[in-house]
mmCIF file of C-alpha atoms in Angstrom:
data_model
loop_
_atom_site.group_PDB
_atom_site.id
_atom_site.type_symbol
_atom_site.label_atom_id
_atom_site.label_comp_id
_atom_site.label_asym_id
_atom_site.label_seq_id
_atom_site.Cartn_x
_atom_site.Cartn_y
_atom_site.Cartn_z
ATOM 1 C CA MET F 9 60.908 102.322 102.858
ATOM 2 C CA GLY F 10 58.022 103.043 100.475
ATOM 3 C CA VAL F 11 59.341 100.922 97.605
ATOM 4 C CA CYS F 12 60.259 98.117 99.956
ATOM 5 C CA LEU F 13 56.720 98.105 101.377
ATOM 6 C CA ALA F 14 55.281 98.182 97.806
ATOM 7 C CA SER F 15 57.489 95.251 96.881
ATOM 8 C CA LEU F 16 56.081 93.259 99.814
ATOM 9 C CA LEU F 17 52.444 94.158 99.053
ATOM 10 C CA LEU F 18 52.308 93.944 95.247
ATOM 11 C CA GLY F 19 52.745 91.159 92.652
ATOM 12 C CA ALA F 20 54.679 87.878 92.730
ATOM 13 C CA GLY F 21 51.747 85.664 93.655
ATOM 14 C CA SER F 22 47.989 85.810 93.968
ATOM 15 C CA VAL F 23 48.022 87.629 97.290
ATOM 16 C CA SER F 24 46.212 90.942 97.607
ATOM 17 C CA PRO F 25 47.805 93.938 99.406
ATOM 18 C CA ALA F 26 45.244 93.477 102.216
ATOM 19 C CA ASP F 27 46.336 89.836 102.668
ATOM 20 C CA ALA F 28 49.980 90.876 102.609
ATOM 21 C CA ILE F 29 49.341 93.479 105.337
ATOM 22 C CA GLN F 30 47.793 90.778 107.470
ATOM 23 C CA VAL F 31 50.928 88.677 107.052
ATOM 24 C CA LEU F 32 53.104 91.628 108.036
ATOM 25 C CA ALA F 33 50.865 92.016 111.145
ATOM 26 C CA GLY F 34 51.572 88.355 112.065
ATOM 27 C CA GLN F 35 48.325 86.884 110.721
ATOM 28 C CA GLY F 36 47.118 85.680 107.283
ATOM 29 C CA SER F 37 46.834 82.290 105.582
ATOM 30 C CA ASP F 38 49.713 79.869 105.114
ATOM 31 C CA GLU F 39 49.708 80.570 101.362
ATOM 32 C CA ALA F 40 49.877 84.302 101.892
ATOM 33 C CA ARG F 41 52.627 83.939 104.454
ATOM 34 C CA PHE F 42 54.626 81.734 102.109
ATOM 35 C CA ILE F 43 54.351 84.209 99.201
ATOM 36 C CA VAL F 44 55.226 87.253 101.255
ATOM 37 C CA THR F 45 58.038 85.779 103.359
ATOM 38 C CA GLU F 46 59.510 83.209 100.977
ATOM 39 C CA LEU F 47 59.109 85.014 97.607
ATOM 40 C CA ARG F 48 58.599 88.721 98.017
ATOM 41 C CA LEU F 49 60.837 89.397 101.029
ATOM 42 C CA PRO F 50 64.006 87.721 99.627
ATOM 43 C CA ARG F 51 63.330 89.376 96.269
ATOM 44 C CA THR F 52 63.090 92.788 97.975
ATOM 45 C CA LEU F 53 66.303 92.294 99.915
ATOM 46 C CA VAL F 54 68.187 91.141 96.798
ATOM 47 C CA GLY F 55 66.879 94.232 94.952
ATOM 48 C CA LEU F 56 68.065 96.373 97.842
ATOM 49 C CA ALA F 57 71.577 94.949 97.659
ATOM 50 C CA VAL F 58 71.751 95.065 93.865
ATOM 51 C CA GLY F 59 70.614 98.706 93.779
ATOM 52 C CA ILE F 60 73.215 99.791 96.330
ATOM 53 C CA ALA F 61 76.020 97.810 94.684
ATOM 54 C CA LEU F 62 75.353 99.036 91.128
ATOM 55 C CA GLY F 63 74.797 102.602 92.257
ATOM 56 C CA ILE F 64 78.037 102.729 94.232
ATOM 57 C CA ALA F 65 79.955 100.970 91.418
ATOM 58 C CA GLY F 66 78.667 103.445 88.877
ATOM 59 C CA ALA F 67 79.658 106.436 91.029
ATOM 60 C CA LEU F 68 83.140 105.033 91.560
ATOM 61 C CA MET F 69 83.690 104.295 87.842
ATOM 62 C CA GLN F 70 82.496 107.695 86.743
ATOM 63 C CA SER F 71 84.664 109.423 89.329
ATOM 64 C CA VAL F 72 87.896 107.546 88.542
ATOM 65 C CA ALA F 73 87.342 107.714 84.764
ATOM 66 C CA ARG F 74 86.184 111.383 85.074
ATOM 67 C CA ASN F 75 83.430 110.470 82.746
ATOM 68 C CA PRO F 76 79.701 110.825 83.625
ATOM 69 C CA LEU F 77 78.846 108.043 81.111
ATOM 70 C CA ALA F 78 81.211 105.462 82.578
ATOM 71 C CA GLU F 79 78.465 103.031 83.638
ATOM 72 C CA PRO F 80 79.452 99.382 84.373
ATOM 73 C CA GLY F 81 76.670 98.028 82.152
ATOM 74 C CA LEU F 82 77.510 100.288 79.222
ATOM 75 C CA LEU F 83 81.305 99.641 79.440
ATOM 76 C CA GLY F 84 81.003 95.867 79.265
ATOM 77 C CA ILE F 85 81.722 95.117 82.931
ATOM 78 C CA SER F 86 78.370 93.399 83.535
ATOM 79 C CA ALA F 87 78.643 91.664 80.165
ATOM 80 C CA GLY F 88 82.089 90.411 81.114
ATOM 81 C CA SER F 89 80.682 88.988 84.321
ATOM 82 C CA ALA F 90 77.855 87.253 82.468
ATOM 83 C CA PHE F 91 80.317 85.839 79.909
ATOM 84 C CA ALA F 92 82.472 84.393 82.694
ATOM 85 C CA VAL F 93 79.408 82.705 84.200
ATOM 86 C CA ALA F 94 78.412 81.290 80.811
ATOM 87 C CA VAL F 95 81.925 79.877 80.254
ATOM 88 C CA ALA F 96 81.821 78.260 83.725
ATOM 89 C CA LEU F 97 78.455 76.650 82.955
ATOM 90 C CA VAL F 98 79.606 75.309 79.615
ATOM 91 C CA LEU F 99 82.653 73.834 81.367
ATOM 92 C CA GLY F 100 80.410 71.857 83.661
ATOM 93 C CA ALA F 101 79.417 74.081 86.598
ATOM 94 C CA SER F 102 75.750 74.436 87.576
ATOM 95 C CA ALA F 103 73.971 77.663 88.369
ATOM 96 C CA ALA F 104 73.128 76.370 91.842
ATOM 97 C CA THR F 105 76.765 75.767 92.786
ATOM 98 C CA LEU F 106 78.324 78.584 90.766
ATOM 99 C CA THR F 107 80.488 80.724 92.968
ATOM 100 C CA VAL F 108 80.269 84.478 93.080
ATOM 101 C CA ALA F 109 84.015 84.635 92.436
ATOM 102 C CA VAL F 110 83.460 83.576 88.779
ATOM 103 C CA ALA F 111 81.161 86.538 88.117
ATOM 104 C CA GLN F 112 83.551 88.884 89.962
ATOM 105 C CA PHE F 113 86.513 87.643 87.924
ATOM 106 C CA GLY F 114 84.644 88.434 84.713
ATOM 107 C CA ALA F 115 83.718 91.860 86.121
ATOM 108 C CA LEU F 116 87.374 92.505 86.991
ATOM 109 C CA CYS F 117 88.488 91.787 83.420
ATOM 110 C CA GLY F 118 85.778 94.099 82.032
ATOM 111 C CA CYS F 119 86.714 96.786 84.537
ATOM 112 C CA LEU F 120 90.405 96.655 83.594
ATOM 113 C CA PHE F 121 89.425 97.042 79.936
ATOM 114 C CA ALA F 122 87.171 100.011 80.703
ATOM 115 C CA LEU F 123 89.820 101.830 82.719
ATOM 116 C CA GLY F 124 92.445 101.018 80.111
ATOM 117 C CA ALA F 125 90.268 102.521 77.371
ATOM 118 C CA ALA F 126 89.542 105.533 79.588
ATOM 119 C CA ARG F 127 93.284 106.292 79.806
ATOM 120 C CA LEU F 128 93.825 106.058 76.005
ATOM 121 C CA GLN F 129 94.451 109.414 74.436
ATOM 122 C CA GLY F 130 91.485 110.377 72.316
ATOM 123 C CA VAL F 131 89.146 107.830 73.871
ATOM 124 C CA GLY F 132 89.218 108.627 77.560
ATOM 125 C CA ASN F 133 89.022 112.358 76.869
ATOM 126 C CA ASP F 134 85.810 111.870 74.875
ATOM 127 C CA PRO F 135 82.885 110.479 76.873
ATOM 128 C CA ILE F 136 81.018 109.423 73.772
ATOM 129 C CA ARG F 137 83.953 107.488 72.304
ATOM 130 C CA LEU F 138 84.535 105.744 75.619
ATOM 131 C CA VAL F 139 80.931 104.628 75.725
ATOM 132 C CA LEU F 140 81.132 103.443 72.118
ATOM 133 C CA ALA F 141 84.259 101.409 72.974
ATOM 134 C CA GLY F 142 82.473 99.914 75.963
ATOM 135 C CA ALA F 143 79.349 99.209 73.913
ATOM 136 C CA ALA F 144 81.480 97.418 71.311
ATOM 137 C CA LEU F 145 83.032 95.229 74.016
ATOM 138 C CA SER F 146 79.650 94.640 75.606
ATOM 139 C CA SER F 147 78.079 93.631 72.282
ATOM 140 C CA LEU F 148 80.954 91.245 71.550
ATOM 141 C CA LEU F 149 80.693 89.576 74.976
ATOM 142 C CA ILE F 150 76.895 89.271 74.716
ATOM 143 C CA ALA F 151 77.274 87.710 71.247
ATOM 144 C CA LEU F 152 79.883 85.259 72.562
ATOM 145 C CA THR F 153 77.666 84.415 75.560
ATOM 146 C CA SER F 154 74.730 83.759 73.194
ATOM 147 C CA LEU F 155 76.937 81.636 71.013
ATOM 148 C CA LEU F 156 78.060 79.506 73.950
ATOM 149 C CA LEU F 157 74.495 79.007 75.121
ATOM 150 C CA LEU F 158 73.426 78.158 71.587
ATOM 151 C CA PHE F 159 75.758 75.168 71.520
ATOM 152 C CA ASP F 160 75.106 74.109 75.081
ATOM 153 C CA GLU F 161 71.436 73.449 75.785
ATOM 154 C CA ARG F 162 72.025 72.564 79.423
ATOM 155 C CA ALA F 163 73.774 75.885 80.115
ATOM 156 C CA ALA F 164 71.031 77.748 78.206
ATOM 157 C CA ASP F 165 68.350 76.184 80.366
ATOM 158 C CA GLU F 166 70.304 77.039 83.505
ATOM 159 C CA ILE F 167 70.557 80.765 82.891
ATOM 160 C CA ARG F 168 67.947 81.625 80.246
ATOM 161 C CA PHE F 169 66.047 83.947 82.582
ATOM 162 C CA TRP F 170 69.153 85.063 84.464
ATOM 163 C CA VAL F 171 70.841 86.606 81.377
ATOM 164 C CA THR F 172 67.951 89.060 80.920
ATOM 165 C CA GLY F 173 68.419 90.485 84.461
ATOM 166 C CA SER F 174 65.937 89.653 87.127
ATOM 167 C CA VAL F 175 65.551 89.360 90.914
ATOM 168 C CA ALA F 176 62.519 87.050 90.633
ATOM 169 C CA GLY F 177 62.958 83.682 92.387
ATOM 170 C CA ARG F 178 66.170 84.715 94.195
ATOM 171 C CA ASN F 179 66.544 83.477 97.722
ATOM 172 C CA LEU F 180 68.418 84.646 100.813
ATOM 173 C CA ASP F 181 71.231 82.170 100.162
ATOM 174 C CA SER F 182 72.217 84.069 96.989
ATOM 175 C CA LEU F 183 72.310 87.227 99.045
ATOM 176 C CA MET F 184 74.340 85.715 101.862
ATOM 177 C CA ARG F 185 76.984 84.495 99.400
ATOM 178 C CA VAL F 186 77.826 88.043 98.319
ATOM 179 C CA ILE F 187 77.756 89.688 101.755
ATOM 180 C CA PRO F 188 81.517 89.014 102.446
ATOM 181 C CA SER F 189 82.660 90.522 99.172
ATOM 182 C CA PHE F 190 80.233 93.468 99.487
ATOM 183 C CA SER F 191 81.662 94.128 102.967
ATOM 184 C CA VAL F 192 85.203 94.263 101.541
ATOM 185 C CA ALA F 193 83.979 96.586 98.764
ATOM 186 C CA ALA F 194 82.262 98.834 101.350
ATOM 187 C CA LEU F 195 85.466 99.051 103.399
ATOM 188 C CA ILE F 196 87.530 99.922 100.275
ATOM 189 C CA THR F 197 84.955 102.569 99.302
ATOM 190 C CA LEU F 198 85.184 104.212 102.734
ATOM 191 C CA LEU F 199 88.994 104.251 102.469
ATOM 192 C CA ILE F 200 89.136 105.775 98.968
ATOM 193 C CA ALA F 201 86.290 108.282 99.150
ATOM 194 C CA ARG F 202 88.514 111.158 100.345
ATOM 195 C CA PRO F 203 91.436 110.323 97.945
ATOM 196 C CA LEU F 204 88.935 110.156 95.081
ATOM 197 C CA ALA F 205 87.690 113.641 95.956
ATOM 198 C CA SER F 206 91.264 114.860 95.814
ATOM 199 C CA LEU F 207 91.884 113.052 92.523
ATOM 200 C CA ALA F 208 88.911 114.864 91.040
ATOM 201 C CA LEU F 209 90.997 118.068 91.418
ATOM 202 C CA GLY F 210 93.783 116.605 89.296
ATOM 203 C CA GLU F 211 96.618 114.144 89.715
ATOM 204 C CA ARG F 212 99.100 116.821 90.765
ATOM 205 C CA VAL F 213 96.783 118.054 93.507
ATOM 206 C CA ALA F 214 96.168 114.478 94.671
ATOM 207 C CA VAL F 215 99.907 113.741 94.777
ATOM 208 C CA GLY F 216 100.525 117.022 96.587
ATOM 209 C CA LEU F 217 98.015 115.990 99.223
ATOM 210 C CA GLY F 218 99.881 112.716 99.764
ATOM 211 C CA HIS F 219 97.717 110.358 97.711
ATOM 212 C CA ARG F 220 98.805 107.806 95.105
ATOM 213 C CA PRO F 221 96.600 107.914 91.984
ATOM 214 C CA GLY F 222 97.735 104.514 90.794
ATOM 215 C CA ARG F 223 96.797 102.860 94.061
ATOM 216 C CA ILE F 224 93.469 104.697 94.161
ATOM 217 C CA ARG F 225 92.572 103.384 90.646
ATOM 218 C CA LEU F 226 93.586 99.850 91.601
ATOM 219 C CA LEU F 227 91.388 99.918 94.683
ATOM 220 C CA VAL F 228 88.469 101.322 92.578
ATOM 221 C CA VAL F 229 88.879 98.453 90.102
ATOM 222 C CA ILE F 230 88.766 95.912 92.934
ATOM 223 C CA ALA F 231 85.743 97.539 94.593
ATOM 224 C CA VAL F 232 83.821 97.824 91.282
ATOM 225 C CA ALA F 233 84.600 94.201 90.344
ATOM 226 C CA LEU F 234 83.379 92.963 93.744
ATOM 227 C CA LEU F 235 80.177 95.069 93.564
ATOM 228 C CA VAL F 236 79.255 94.469 89.913
ATOM 229 C CA GLY F 237 80.258 90.794 89.980
ATOM 230 C CA GLY F 238 78.257 90.176 93.129
ATOM 231 C CA ALA F 239 75.215 92.007 91.785
ATOM 232 C CA THR F 240 75.425 90.148 88.443
ATOM 233 C CA ALA F 241 75.755 86.804 90.255
ATOM 234 C CA MET F 242 72.538 87.503 92.088
ATOM 235 C CA ALA F 243 70.398 89.175 89.406
ATOM 236 C CA GLY F 244 72.135 88.845 86.057
ATOM 237 C CA PRO F 245 73.426 91.758 83.962
ATOM 238 C CA ILE F 246 71.320 94.889 84.707
ATOM 239 C CA VAL F 247 72.305 97.973 82.752
ATOM 240 C CA PHE F 248 71.741 101.706 83.318
ATOM 241 C CA VAL F 249 71.372 101.482 87.134
ATOM 242 C CA GLY F 250 75.006 102.581 87.490
ATOM 243 C CA LEU F 251 74.202 105.560 85.266
ATOM 244 C CA VAL F 252 70.814 106.644 86.580
ATOM 245 C CA VAL F 253 71.639 106.435 90.312
ATOM 246 C CA PRO F 254 74.893 108.562 90.336
ATOM 247 C CA PHE F 255 73.261 110.998 87.893
ATOM 248 C CA ALA F 256 70.366 111.549 90.314
ATOM 249 C CA ALA F 257 72.709 111.688 93.307
ATOM 250 C CA ARG F 258 74.903 114.370 91.660
ATOM 251 C CA ALA F 259 71.854 116.348 90.731
ATOM 252 C CA LEU F 260 70.960 116.512 94.423
ATOM 253 C CA ALA F 261 74.373 116.718 96.017
ATOM 254 C CA GLY F 262 76.691 118.277 93.457
ATOM 255 C CA PRO F 263 79.932 116.799 92.081
ATOM 256 C CA ASP F 264 81.569 115.842 95.417
ATOM 257 C CA ILE F 265 82.035 112.068 95.238
ATOM 258 C CA ARG F 266 81.645 111.665 99.014
ATOM 259 C CA ARG F 267 78.120 113.074 99.046
ATOM 260 C CA THR F 268 77.274 111.252 95.823
ATOM 261 C CA LEU F 269 78.267 107.905 97.342
ATOM 262 C CA TRP F 270 76.124 108.478 100.446
ATOM 263 C CA LEU F 271 73.137 109.422 98.312
ATOM 264 C CA CYS F 272 73.550 106.282 96.194
ATOM 265 C CA LEU F 273 72.590 104.195 99.244
ATOM 266 C CA PRO F 274 68.902 105.210 99.181
ATOM 267 C CA ILE F 275 68.554 106.067 95.447
ATOM 268 C CA GLY F 276 69.923 102.759 94.200
ATOM 269 C CA PRO F 277 67.285 100.572 95.955
ATOM 270 C CA ILE F 278 64.551 103.060 94.940
ATOM 271 C CA VAL F 279 65.478 102.601 91.272
ATOM 272 C CA VAL F 280 65.910 98.811 91.305
ATOM 273 C CA ILE F 281 63.015 97.882 93.615
ATOM 274 C CA GLY F 282 60.733 100.448 91.944
ATOM 275 C CA ALA F 283 61.568 99.024 88.505
ATOM 276 C CA ASP F 284 61.014 95.486 89.856
ATOM 277 C CA VAL F 285 57.576 96.390 91.235
ATOM 278 C CA LEU F 286 56.634 97.945 87.889
ATOM 279 C CA SER F 287 57.856 94.819 86.055
ATOM 280 C CA ARG F 288 55.271 92.775 88.042
ATOM 281 C CA LEU F 289 52.385 95.158 87.358
ATOM 282 C CA ILE F 290 52.808 96.193 83.721
ATOM 283 C CA ALA F 291 52.220 92.776 82.183
ATOM 284 C CA ALA F 292 50.336 91.095 85.080
ATOM 285 C CA PRO F 293 49.791 88.192 85.705
ATOM 286 C CA THR F 294 53.171 87.594 83.926
ATOM 287 C CA GLU F 295 56.273 89.657 84.619
ATOM 288 C CA LEU F 296 58.756 91.584 82.529
ATOM 289 C CA PRO F 297 62.474 91.014 83.203
ATOM 290 C CA LEU F 298 63.932 93.675 85.501
ATOM 291 C CA GLY F 299 66.688 94.385 82.940
ATOM 292 C CA VAL F 300 64.062 95.481 80.401
ATOM 293 C CA LEU F 301 62.548 98.020 82.837
ATOM 294 C CA THR F 302 65.906 99.483 83.839
ATOM 295 C CA ALA F 303 66.764 99.891 80.116
ATOM 296 C CA LEU F 304 63.452 101.736 79.585
ATOM 297 C CA ILE F 305 64.244 104.018 82.501
ATOM 298 C CA GLY F 306 67.970 104.459 81.791
ATOM 299 C CA ALA F 307 67.896 105.012 78.019
ATOM 300 C CA PRO F 308 66.099 108.406 78.224
ATOM 301 C CA VAL F 309 68.537 109.509 80.977
ATOM 302 C CA LEU F 310 71.472 108.544 78.729
ATOM 303 C CA LEU F 311 70.016 110.500 75.819
ATOM 304 C CA ALA F 312 69.351 113.512 78.039
ATOM 305 C CA ILE F 313 73.006 113.517 79.193
ATOM 306 C CA VAL F 314 74.378 113.070 75.666
ATOM 307 C CA ARG F 315 72.096 115.757 74.220
ATOM 308 C CA ALA F 316 73.108 118.265 76.904
ATOM 309 C CA ARG F 317 75.155 121.072 75.446
ATOM 310 C CA ARG F 318 77.943 120.372 77.919
ATOM 311 C CA LEU F 319 78.502 117.115 79.750
ATOM 312 C CA PRO F 320 78.915 117.546 83.465
ATOM 313 C CA SER F 321 82.570 117.690 84.573
ATOM 314 C CA LEU F 322 83.699 115.213 87.248
#
């Protein structure tokens, strides 16, 4: 609640916190009401949804890959989603009419690659090598996306700010378009939470308890693609949220994936909305892209995990 209130009171327009409080109390000028209700409120709600989606997606990926560094942004899933959007724009689509399904298809392809790499002998067993493989894919996709935009000025103008990751200027329509797919992902997550906890004990144990590991992984891929693709469609590729949020949740709740998933619900919005508020204040009156702030927050967390003597076992 605190970060949501801060998001409504600070930045994004020349309205002071006192004026914003008047608007929330049902008073205030027309200009203040417009800025708070038409700019800051949708931005806050989009940040809320993006934080939850990326936090849950990161926890699911790390659990099924049994790798604490398996973050959608680091493994190329977000980059795959952005690349699919860039291809669609170059082929003639516009950012205003672009469907969420395009971003989710790109995320699905990236997710399949990440899980495929995680199951390769010598790669999946080594968290660092898996991240390096994902970083290579992510760099390749980012380079291809930049190349496409370099040769298509219209597409570059359409998504220049979007590719850096930002919730600024997003409206409620963009949020409403992802609600159906997020609802499906939420239902899948509820169904697979218990089987995932069993899978963490080993495939034999999971099979002995009546679960099917292959089906569990397939459902995780679908849920992660829906969540990451939807979040990327709204705010662009934002890295490290899927690493920081589950890491904080596990620190509080332990390795049980069910408790981790529940804790991602409040921690995800705290990270994303908190970073968004900071992005408005650090370089005021201009703003930094949200993706830059999440990278500044997430990079030290990644280094701390890597430098630990023993990576946490999932």
